[in-house]
CSV table of C-alpha atoms and ligand atoms in Angstrom, one decimal:
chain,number,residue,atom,x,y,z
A,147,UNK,CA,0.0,0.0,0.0
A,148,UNK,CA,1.8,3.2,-1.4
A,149,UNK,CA,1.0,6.5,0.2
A,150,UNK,CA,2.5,9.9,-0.6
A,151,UNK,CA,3.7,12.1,2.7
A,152,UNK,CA,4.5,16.1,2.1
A,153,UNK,CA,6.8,17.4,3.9
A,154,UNK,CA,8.0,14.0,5.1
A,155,UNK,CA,11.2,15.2,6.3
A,156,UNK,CA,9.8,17.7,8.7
A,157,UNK,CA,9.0,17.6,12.3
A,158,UNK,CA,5.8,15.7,12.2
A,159,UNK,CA,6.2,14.6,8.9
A,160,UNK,CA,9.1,12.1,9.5
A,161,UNK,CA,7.5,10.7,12.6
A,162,UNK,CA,4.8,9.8,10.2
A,163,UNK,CA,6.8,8.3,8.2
A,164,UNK,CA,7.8,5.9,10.3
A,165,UNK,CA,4.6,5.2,11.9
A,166,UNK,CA,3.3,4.6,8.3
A,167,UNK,CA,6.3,2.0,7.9
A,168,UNK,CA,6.3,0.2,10.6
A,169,UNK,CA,1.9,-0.2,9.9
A,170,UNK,CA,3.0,-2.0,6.6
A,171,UNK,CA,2.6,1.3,4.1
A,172,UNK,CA,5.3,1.8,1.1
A,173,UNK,CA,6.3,6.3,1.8
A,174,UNK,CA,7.3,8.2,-0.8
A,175,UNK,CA,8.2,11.2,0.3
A,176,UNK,CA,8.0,14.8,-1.3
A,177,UNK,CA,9.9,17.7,-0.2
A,178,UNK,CA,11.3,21.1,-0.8
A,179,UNK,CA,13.6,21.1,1.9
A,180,UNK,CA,12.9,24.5,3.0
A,181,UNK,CA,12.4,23.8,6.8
A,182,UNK,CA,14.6,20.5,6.9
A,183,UNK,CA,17.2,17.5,5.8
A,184,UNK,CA,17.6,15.5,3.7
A,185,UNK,CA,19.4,13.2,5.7
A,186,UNK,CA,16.2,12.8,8.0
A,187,UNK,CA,15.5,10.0,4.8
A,188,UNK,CA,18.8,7.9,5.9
A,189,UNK,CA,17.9,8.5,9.8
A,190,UNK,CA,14.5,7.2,9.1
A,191,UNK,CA,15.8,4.4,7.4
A,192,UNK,CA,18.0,3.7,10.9
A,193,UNK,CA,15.0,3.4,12.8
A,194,UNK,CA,12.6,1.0,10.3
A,195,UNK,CA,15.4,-0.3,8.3
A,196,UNK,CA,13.6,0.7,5.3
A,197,UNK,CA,14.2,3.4,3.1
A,198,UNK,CA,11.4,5.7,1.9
A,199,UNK,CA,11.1,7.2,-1.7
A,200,UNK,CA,12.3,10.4,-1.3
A,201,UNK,CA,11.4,13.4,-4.0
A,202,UNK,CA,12.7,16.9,-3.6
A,203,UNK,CA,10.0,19.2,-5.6
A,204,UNK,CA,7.8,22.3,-4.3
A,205,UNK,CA,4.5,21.1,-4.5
A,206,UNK,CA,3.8,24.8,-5.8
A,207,UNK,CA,4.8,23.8,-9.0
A,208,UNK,CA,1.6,22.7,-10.6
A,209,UNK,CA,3.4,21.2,-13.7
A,210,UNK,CA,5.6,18.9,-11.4
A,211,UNK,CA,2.9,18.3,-9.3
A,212,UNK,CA,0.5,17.0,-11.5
A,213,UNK,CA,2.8,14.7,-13.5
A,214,UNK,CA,4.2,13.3,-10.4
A,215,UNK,CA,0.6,12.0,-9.0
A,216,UNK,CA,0.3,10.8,-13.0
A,217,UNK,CA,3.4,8.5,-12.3
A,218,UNK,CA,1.9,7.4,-8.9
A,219,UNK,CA,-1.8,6.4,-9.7
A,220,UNK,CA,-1.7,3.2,-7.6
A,221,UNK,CA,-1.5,5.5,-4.1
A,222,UNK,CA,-3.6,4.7,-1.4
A,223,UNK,CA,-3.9,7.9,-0.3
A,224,UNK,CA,-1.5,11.4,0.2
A,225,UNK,CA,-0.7,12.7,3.9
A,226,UNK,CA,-0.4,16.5,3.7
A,227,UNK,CA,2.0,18.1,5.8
A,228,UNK,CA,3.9,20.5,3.3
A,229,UNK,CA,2.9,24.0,4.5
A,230,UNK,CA,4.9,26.7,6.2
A,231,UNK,CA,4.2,27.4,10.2
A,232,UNK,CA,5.5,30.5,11.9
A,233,UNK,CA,2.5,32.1,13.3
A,234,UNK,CA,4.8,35.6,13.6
A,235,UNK,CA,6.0,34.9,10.0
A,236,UNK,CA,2.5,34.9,8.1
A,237,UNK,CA,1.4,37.8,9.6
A,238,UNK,CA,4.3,39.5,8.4
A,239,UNK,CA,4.4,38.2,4.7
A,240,UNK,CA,0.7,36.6,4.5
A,241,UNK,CA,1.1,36.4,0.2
A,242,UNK,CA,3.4,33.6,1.3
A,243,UNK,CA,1.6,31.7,2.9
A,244,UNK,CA,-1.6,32.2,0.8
A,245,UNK,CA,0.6,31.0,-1.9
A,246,UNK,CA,2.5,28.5,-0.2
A,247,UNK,CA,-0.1,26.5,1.7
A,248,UNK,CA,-3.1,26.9,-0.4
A,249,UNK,CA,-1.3,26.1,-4.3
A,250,UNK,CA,0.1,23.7,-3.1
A,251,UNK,CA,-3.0,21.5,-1.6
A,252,UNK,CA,-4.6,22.9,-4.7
A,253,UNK,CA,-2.3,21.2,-7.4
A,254,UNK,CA,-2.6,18.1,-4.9
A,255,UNK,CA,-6.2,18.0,-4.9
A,256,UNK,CA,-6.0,18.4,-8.6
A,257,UNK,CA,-3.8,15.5,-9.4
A,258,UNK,CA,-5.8,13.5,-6.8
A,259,UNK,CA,-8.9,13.7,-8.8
A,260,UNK,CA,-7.4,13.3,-12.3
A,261,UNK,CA,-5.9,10.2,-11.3
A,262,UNK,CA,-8.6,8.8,-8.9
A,263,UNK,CA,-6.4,8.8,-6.2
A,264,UNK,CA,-9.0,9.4,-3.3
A,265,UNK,CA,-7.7,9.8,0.5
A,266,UNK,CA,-6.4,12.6,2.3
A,267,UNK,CA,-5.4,13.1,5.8
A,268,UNK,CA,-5.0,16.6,6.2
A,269,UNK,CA,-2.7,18.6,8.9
A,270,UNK,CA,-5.2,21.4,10.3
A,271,UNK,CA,-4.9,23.2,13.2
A,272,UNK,CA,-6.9,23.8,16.6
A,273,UNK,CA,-5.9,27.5,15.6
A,274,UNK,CA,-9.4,27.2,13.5
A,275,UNK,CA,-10.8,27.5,16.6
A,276,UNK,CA,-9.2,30.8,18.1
A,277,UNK,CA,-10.4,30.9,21.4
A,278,UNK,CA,-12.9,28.6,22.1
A,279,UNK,CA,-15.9,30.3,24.3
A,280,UNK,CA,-16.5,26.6,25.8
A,281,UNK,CA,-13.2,24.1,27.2
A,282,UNK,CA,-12.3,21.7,26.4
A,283,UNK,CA,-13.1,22.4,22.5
A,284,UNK,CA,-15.2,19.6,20.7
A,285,UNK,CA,-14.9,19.6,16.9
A,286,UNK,CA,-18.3,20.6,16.5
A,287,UNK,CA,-17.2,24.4,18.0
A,288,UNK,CA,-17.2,27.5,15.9
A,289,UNK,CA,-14.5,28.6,13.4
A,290,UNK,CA,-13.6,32.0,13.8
A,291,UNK,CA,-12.1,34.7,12.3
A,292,UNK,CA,-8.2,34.0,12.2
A,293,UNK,CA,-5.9,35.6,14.3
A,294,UNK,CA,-2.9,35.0,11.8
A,295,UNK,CA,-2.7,34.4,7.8
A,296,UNK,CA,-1.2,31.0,9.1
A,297,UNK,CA,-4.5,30.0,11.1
A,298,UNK,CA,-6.7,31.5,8.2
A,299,UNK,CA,-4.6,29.1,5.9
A,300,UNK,CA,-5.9,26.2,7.8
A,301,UNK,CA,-9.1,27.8,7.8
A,302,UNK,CA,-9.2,28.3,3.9
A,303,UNK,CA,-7.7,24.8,3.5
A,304,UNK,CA,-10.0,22.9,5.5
A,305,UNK,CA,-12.9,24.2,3.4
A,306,UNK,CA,-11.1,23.5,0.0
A,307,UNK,CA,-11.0,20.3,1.0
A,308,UNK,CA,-14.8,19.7,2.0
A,309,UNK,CA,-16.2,21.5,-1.3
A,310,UNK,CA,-13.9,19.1,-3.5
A,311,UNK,CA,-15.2,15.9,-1.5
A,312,UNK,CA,-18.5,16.9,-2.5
A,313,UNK,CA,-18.8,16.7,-6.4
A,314,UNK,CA,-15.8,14.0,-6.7
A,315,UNK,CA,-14.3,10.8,-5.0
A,316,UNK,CA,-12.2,12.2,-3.0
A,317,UNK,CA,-12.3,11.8,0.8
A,318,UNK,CA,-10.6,13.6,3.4
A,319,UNK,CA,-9.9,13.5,7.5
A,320,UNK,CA,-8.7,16.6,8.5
A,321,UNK,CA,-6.6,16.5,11.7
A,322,UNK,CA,-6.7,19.5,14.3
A,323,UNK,CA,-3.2,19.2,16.5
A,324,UNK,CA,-2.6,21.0,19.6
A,325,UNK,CA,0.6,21.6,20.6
A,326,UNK,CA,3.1,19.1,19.4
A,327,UNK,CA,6.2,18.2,21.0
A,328,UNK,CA,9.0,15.8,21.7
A,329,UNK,CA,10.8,13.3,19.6
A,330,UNK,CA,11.3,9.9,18.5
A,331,UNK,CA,12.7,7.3,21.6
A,332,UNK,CA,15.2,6.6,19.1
A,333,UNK,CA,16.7,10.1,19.2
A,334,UNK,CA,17.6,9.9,15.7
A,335,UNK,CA,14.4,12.6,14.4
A,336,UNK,CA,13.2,15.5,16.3
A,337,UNK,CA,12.3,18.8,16.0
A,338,UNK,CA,15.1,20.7,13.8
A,339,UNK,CA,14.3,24.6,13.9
A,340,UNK,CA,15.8,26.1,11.3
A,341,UNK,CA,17.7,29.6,13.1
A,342,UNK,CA,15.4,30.7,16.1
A,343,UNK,CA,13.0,28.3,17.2
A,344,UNK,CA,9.0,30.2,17.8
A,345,UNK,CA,7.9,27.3,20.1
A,346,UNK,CA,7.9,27.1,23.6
A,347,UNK,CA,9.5,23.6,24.1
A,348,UNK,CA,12.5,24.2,21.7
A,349,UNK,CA,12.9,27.3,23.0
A,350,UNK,CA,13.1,26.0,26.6
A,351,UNK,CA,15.7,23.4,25.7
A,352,UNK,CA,18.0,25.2,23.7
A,353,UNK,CA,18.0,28.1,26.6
A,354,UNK,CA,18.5,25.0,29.3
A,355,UNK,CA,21.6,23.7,27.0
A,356,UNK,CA,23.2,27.5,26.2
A,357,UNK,CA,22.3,28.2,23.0
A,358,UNK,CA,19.8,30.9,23.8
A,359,UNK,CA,20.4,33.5,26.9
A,360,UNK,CA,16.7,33.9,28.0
A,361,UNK,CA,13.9,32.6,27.5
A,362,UNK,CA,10.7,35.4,27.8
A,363,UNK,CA,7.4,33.7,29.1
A,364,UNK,CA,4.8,35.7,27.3
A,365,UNK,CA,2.5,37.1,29.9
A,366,UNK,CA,1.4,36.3,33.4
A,367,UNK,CA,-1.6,38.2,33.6
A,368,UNK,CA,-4.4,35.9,32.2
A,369,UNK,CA,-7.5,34.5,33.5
A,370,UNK,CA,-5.5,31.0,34.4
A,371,UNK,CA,-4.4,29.7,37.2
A,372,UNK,CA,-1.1,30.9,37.5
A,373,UNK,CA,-1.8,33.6,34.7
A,374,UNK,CA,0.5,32.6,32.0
A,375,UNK,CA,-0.9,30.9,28.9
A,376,UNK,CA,-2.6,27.2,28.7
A,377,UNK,CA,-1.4,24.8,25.9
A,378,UNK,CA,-2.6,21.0,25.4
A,379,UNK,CA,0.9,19.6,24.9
A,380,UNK,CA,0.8,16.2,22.9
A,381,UNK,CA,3.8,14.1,22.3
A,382,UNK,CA,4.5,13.9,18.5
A,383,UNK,CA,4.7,10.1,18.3
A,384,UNK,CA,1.5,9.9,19.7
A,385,UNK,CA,0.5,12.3,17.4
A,386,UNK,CA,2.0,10.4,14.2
A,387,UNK,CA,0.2,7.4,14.9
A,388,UNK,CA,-3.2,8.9,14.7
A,389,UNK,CA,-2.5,9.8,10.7
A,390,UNK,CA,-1.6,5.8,10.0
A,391,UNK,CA,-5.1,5.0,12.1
A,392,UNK,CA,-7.0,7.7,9.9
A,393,UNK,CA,-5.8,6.4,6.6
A,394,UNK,CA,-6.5,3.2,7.2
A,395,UNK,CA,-10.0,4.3,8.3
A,396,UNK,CA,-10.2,6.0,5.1
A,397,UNK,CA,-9.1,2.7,2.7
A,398,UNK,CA,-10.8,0.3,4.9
A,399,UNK,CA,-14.1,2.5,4.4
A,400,UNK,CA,-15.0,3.1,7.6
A,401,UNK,CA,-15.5,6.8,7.5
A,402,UNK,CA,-18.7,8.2,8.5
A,403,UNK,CA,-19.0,11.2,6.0
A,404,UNK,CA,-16.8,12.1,3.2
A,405,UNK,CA,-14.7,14.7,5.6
A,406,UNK,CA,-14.2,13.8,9.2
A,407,UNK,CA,-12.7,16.0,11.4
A,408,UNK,CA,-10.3,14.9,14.4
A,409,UNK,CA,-9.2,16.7,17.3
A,410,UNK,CA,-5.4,15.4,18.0
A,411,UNK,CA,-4.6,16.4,21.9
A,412,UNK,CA,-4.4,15.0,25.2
A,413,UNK,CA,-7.3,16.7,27.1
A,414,UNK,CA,-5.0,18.2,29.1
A,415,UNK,CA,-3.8,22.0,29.7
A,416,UNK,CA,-0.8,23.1,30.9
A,417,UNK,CA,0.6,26.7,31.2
A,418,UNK,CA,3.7,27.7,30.7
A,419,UNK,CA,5.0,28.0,34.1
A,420,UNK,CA,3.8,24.3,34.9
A,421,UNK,CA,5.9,23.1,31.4
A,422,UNK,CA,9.0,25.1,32.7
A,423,UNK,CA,8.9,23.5,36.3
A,424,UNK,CA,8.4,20.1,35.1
A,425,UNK,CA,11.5,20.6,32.7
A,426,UNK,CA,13.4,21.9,35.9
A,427,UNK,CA,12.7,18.8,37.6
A,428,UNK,CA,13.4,16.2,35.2
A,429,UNK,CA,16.3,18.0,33.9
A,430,UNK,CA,17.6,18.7,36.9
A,431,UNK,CA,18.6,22.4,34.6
A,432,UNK,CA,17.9,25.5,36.3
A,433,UNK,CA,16.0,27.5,33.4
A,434,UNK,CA,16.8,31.3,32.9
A,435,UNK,CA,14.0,32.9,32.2
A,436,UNK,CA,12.0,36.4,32.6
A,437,UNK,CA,8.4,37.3,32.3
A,438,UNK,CA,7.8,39.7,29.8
A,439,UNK,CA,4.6,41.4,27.6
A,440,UNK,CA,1.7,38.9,26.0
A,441,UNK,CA,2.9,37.5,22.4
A,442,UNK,CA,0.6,39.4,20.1
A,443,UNK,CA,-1.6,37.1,18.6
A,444,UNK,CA,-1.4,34.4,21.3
A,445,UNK,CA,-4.6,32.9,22.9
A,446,UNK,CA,-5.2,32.3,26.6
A,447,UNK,CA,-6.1,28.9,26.9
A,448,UNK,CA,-7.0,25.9,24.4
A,449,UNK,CA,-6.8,22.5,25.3
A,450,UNK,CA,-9.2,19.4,23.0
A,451,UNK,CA,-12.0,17.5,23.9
A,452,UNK,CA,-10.6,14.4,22.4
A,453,UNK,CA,-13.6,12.1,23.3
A,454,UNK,CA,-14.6,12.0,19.4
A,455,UNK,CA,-10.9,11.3,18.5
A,456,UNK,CA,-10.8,8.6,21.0
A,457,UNK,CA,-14.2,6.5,20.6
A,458,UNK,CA,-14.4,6.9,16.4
A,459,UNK,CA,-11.1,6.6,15.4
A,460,UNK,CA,-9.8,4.1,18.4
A,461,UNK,CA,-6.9,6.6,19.0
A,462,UNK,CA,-5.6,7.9,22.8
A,463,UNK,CA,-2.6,9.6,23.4
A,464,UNK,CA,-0.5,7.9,25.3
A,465,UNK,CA,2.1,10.2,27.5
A,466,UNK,CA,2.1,12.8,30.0
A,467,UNK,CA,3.8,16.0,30.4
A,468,UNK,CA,6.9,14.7,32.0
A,469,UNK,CA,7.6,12.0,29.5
A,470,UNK,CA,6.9,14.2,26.7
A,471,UNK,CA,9.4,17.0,28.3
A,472,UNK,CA,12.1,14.3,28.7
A,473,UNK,CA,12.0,13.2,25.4
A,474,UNK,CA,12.2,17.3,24.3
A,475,UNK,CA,15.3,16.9,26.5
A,476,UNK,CA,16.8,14.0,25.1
A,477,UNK,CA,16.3,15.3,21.8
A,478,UNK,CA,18.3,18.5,22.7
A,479,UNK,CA,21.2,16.6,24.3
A,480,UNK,CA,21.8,14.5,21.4
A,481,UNK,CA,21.8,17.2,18.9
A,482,UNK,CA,24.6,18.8,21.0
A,483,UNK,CA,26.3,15.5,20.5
A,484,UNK,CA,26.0,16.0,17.2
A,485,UNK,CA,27.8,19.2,16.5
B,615,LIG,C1,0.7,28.1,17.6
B,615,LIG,C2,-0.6,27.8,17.1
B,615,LIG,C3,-0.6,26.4,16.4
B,615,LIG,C4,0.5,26.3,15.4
B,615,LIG,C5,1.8,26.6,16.1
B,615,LIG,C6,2.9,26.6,15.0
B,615,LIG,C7,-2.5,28.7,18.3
B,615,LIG,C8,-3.5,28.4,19.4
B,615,LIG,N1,-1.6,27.7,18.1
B,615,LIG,O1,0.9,27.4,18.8
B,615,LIG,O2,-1.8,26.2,15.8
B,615,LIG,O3,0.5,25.1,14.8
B,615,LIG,O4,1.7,27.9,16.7
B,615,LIG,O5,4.0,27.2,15.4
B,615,LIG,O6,-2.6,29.6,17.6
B,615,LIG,N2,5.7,30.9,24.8
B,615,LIG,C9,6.4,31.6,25.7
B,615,LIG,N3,7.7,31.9,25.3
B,615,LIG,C10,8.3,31.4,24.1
B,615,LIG,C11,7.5,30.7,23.2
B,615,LIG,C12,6.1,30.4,23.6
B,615,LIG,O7,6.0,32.0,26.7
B,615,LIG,O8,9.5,31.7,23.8
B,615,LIG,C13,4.3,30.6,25.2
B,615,LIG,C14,3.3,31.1,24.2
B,615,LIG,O9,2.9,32.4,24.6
B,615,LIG,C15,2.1,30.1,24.4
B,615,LIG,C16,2.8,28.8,24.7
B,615,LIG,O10,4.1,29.2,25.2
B,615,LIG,O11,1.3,30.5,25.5
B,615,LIG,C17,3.0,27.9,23.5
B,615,LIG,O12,3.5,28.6,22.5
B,615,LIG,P1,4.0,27.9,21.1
B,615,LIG,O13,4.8,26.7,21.4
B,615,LIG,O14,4.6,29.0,20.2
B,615,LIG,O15,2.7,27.4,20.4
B,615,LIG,P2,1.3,28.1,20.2
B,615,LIG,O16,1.4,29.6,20.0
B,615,LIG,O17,0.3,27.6,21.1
C-alpha cells in the first residue's frame, strides 16, 4: 500500500513516516527542503530499516505536481504536511503563505482527482478554533475569524478540501493538533528549527543547553491559574500514529461522511510555568527565564475534547507531560552531540 507524505522530512512529517512503515505502508516522500534535511531519509531508514522514496519538488509547481501523481496512480492515499508554520511569519508576509499552503494542496487535490487517487489526511490546526468560548473544545465548535494568515490558511484549506469531496471521489480527514512536542525514543528525528525556534518547548531546551540566553514567558496576567498561557501539549509520536489510524480508516471504508474531522490532543492543559517546572525537575537544569509582555496574537487557553478522537477513530494519546518534556530533553542533548 503506497501513500505519498509532504513534507515528510519535517517535524511531524518524518515521525509519520515511520509510523506509516512500521503499519505496513510503502512512503514516498515529497519535499522542498525549505524547513529540513535530507538526511532525515537515511535516519528514518535507521529506525525502520527501510528506506522511503524520497522526492525533492515544491508542490507549488503545478506542472511537477501534477505529473508526479500521474506516475503514482496506484496510491492509497496522500498525507499532507507540506505547508509553512511560523504564526509571527505569516502575519508578516501573508502572500506567502496564501501562496505556499493553499497552491500547493490545490495542485494536490487536482492531481488526486485526475488520477482517482482518493484519500487525504490533512494537517489542520486547533488555531481554527481561536479561542474557544466553551473548554475543552469539541470539533463541533465554531471557526472563527483567524488571528494569523497562518491560522486562516488552515481555515481556507480545510474548506477546500470539504467543497472538492463533494462533487468527486475524494475523501478527506482533517486533523486539528494541539501543541506538538518531543521526539522519536530513538533520538535519531526531532524537531530541527531552522535559526530561532518560535515554540515554547524548543525554546526551553535550547536556553537550558546554552544556545539561547533567556527565555521570555509571554505574559502572566491571564484568567488562568497561574496567569500565563494554557497549551494541550501532545507528544508527536503519539500524534503520528493517529495519521496511520485515519488512513487506514479511510481505505478500509470506515469513515462516516466524506470529511471527518479529528481533534489530535491529550485533554489536558498546561501553562507555561507548569511546562517550565516540570522541565526543571526532570532535567535537573535551572532555566533562565523572565516574564515579559503577551505574544501578540497568542490565545489564553485551548486545550481538546478528544472524546470524538478517542471513541471513532480508536486513537488515545498515550504520555504525560513529563515524559513528553524528557524526550524534548533527550532530543536537545543528542543534537549537542552531534555538533
Ligand atoms: C501556535 C498555534 C498552532 C500552530 C503553532 C505553530 C494557536 C493556538 N496555536 O501554537 O496552531 O501550529 O503555533 O508554530 O494559535 N511561549 C512563551 N515563550 C516562548 C514561546 C512560547 O512564553 O518563547 C508561550 C506562548 O505564549 C504560548 C505557549 O508558550 O502560550 C505555547 O507557544 P507555542 O509553542 O509558540 O505554540 P502556540 O502559539 O500555542
Amino acid at each position: 500500500m503506497k501513500v505519498l507524505v509532504t513534507g515528510g522530512t519535517g517535524y511531524i512529517g518524518s515521525h509519520t513516516v515511520v509510523e506509516l512503515q512500521q503499519g505496513g505502508f510503502e512512503v514516498i516522500i515529497v519535499d522542498n527542503l525549505s524547513n529540513s534535511y535530507e538526511s532525515v531519509v537515511d535516519n528514518i531508514e535507521k529506525i525502520t530499516g527501510i528506506k522511503p522514496g524520497f522526492e525533492k519538488f515544491d508542490l507549488t509547481d503545478r506542472d511537477k505536481t501534477l505529473d508526479f501523481l500521474k506516475h503514482h496512480k496506484d496510491l492509497k492515499g496522500v498525507i499532507h504536511f507540506a505547508a509553512s508554520k511560523s504564526v509571527g511569519e505569516s502575519v508578516e508576509k501573508p502572500l506567502k503563505y496564501y501562496h505556499n499552503n493553499l497552491l500547493s494542496l490545490i495542485y494536490l487535490l487536482e492531481g488526486m482527482v485526475q488520477n482517482n487517487i482518493d484519500n487525504i489526511v490533512f494537517s489542520s490546526s486547533c488555531t481554527v478554533y481561536g479561542q474557544p468560548d466553551e473548554l475543552p473544545v469539541t470539533e463541533k465548535a465554531p471557526i472563527k475569524k483567524a488571528w494569523s494568515t497562518y491560522g486562516h490558511t488552515k481555515q481556507i484549506s480545510e474548506q477546500i478540501i470539504e467543497n472538492t469531496s463533494i462533487s468527486n471521489g475524494i475523501k478527506g480527514i482533517l486533523l486539528r493538533y494541539f501543541n506538538p512536542i518531543g521526539a522519536h525514543d530513538s533520538v535519531l528525528i526531532g524537531e530541527l528549527p531552522i535559526g530561532s525556534p518560535d515554540n515554547l518547548i524548543p525554546f526551553i531546551t535550547q536556553t537550558a543547553i546554552g544556545k539561547r540566553e533567556v527565555l521570555r514567558v509571554f505574559g502572566d496576567d491571564y484568567d488562568t491559574p497561574d496567569g500565563t498561557a494554557v497549551r494541550d501539549y501532545i507528544h508527536v509520536v503519539d500524534l503520528a500514529k493517529a495519521h496511520v489510524v485515519a488512513l487506514n480508516r479511510m481505505i478500509t471504508g470506515k469513515n462516516q461522511a466524506k470529511v471527518e474531522i479529528f481533534n489530535l490532543g491529550t485533554g489536558w492543559g498546561h501553562s507555561v510555568l507548569e511546562v517550565i517546572n516540570t522541565f526543571e525537575k526532570i532535567s535537573g537544569v535551572k532555566l533562565n527565564y523572565r516574564i515579559t509582555e503577551r505574544r501578540p496574537g497568542d490565545i489564553e487557553k485551548v486545550w481538546a475534547d478528544t472524546q470524538f478522537a478517542n471513541q471513532e477513530l480508536g486513537w488515545k494519546a498515550s504520555k504525560g507531560l513529563e515524559e513528553m518534556i524528557l524526550s524534548a530533553w533527550n532530543w536537545e542533548l543528542e543534537l549537542k552531540k552531534r555538533v
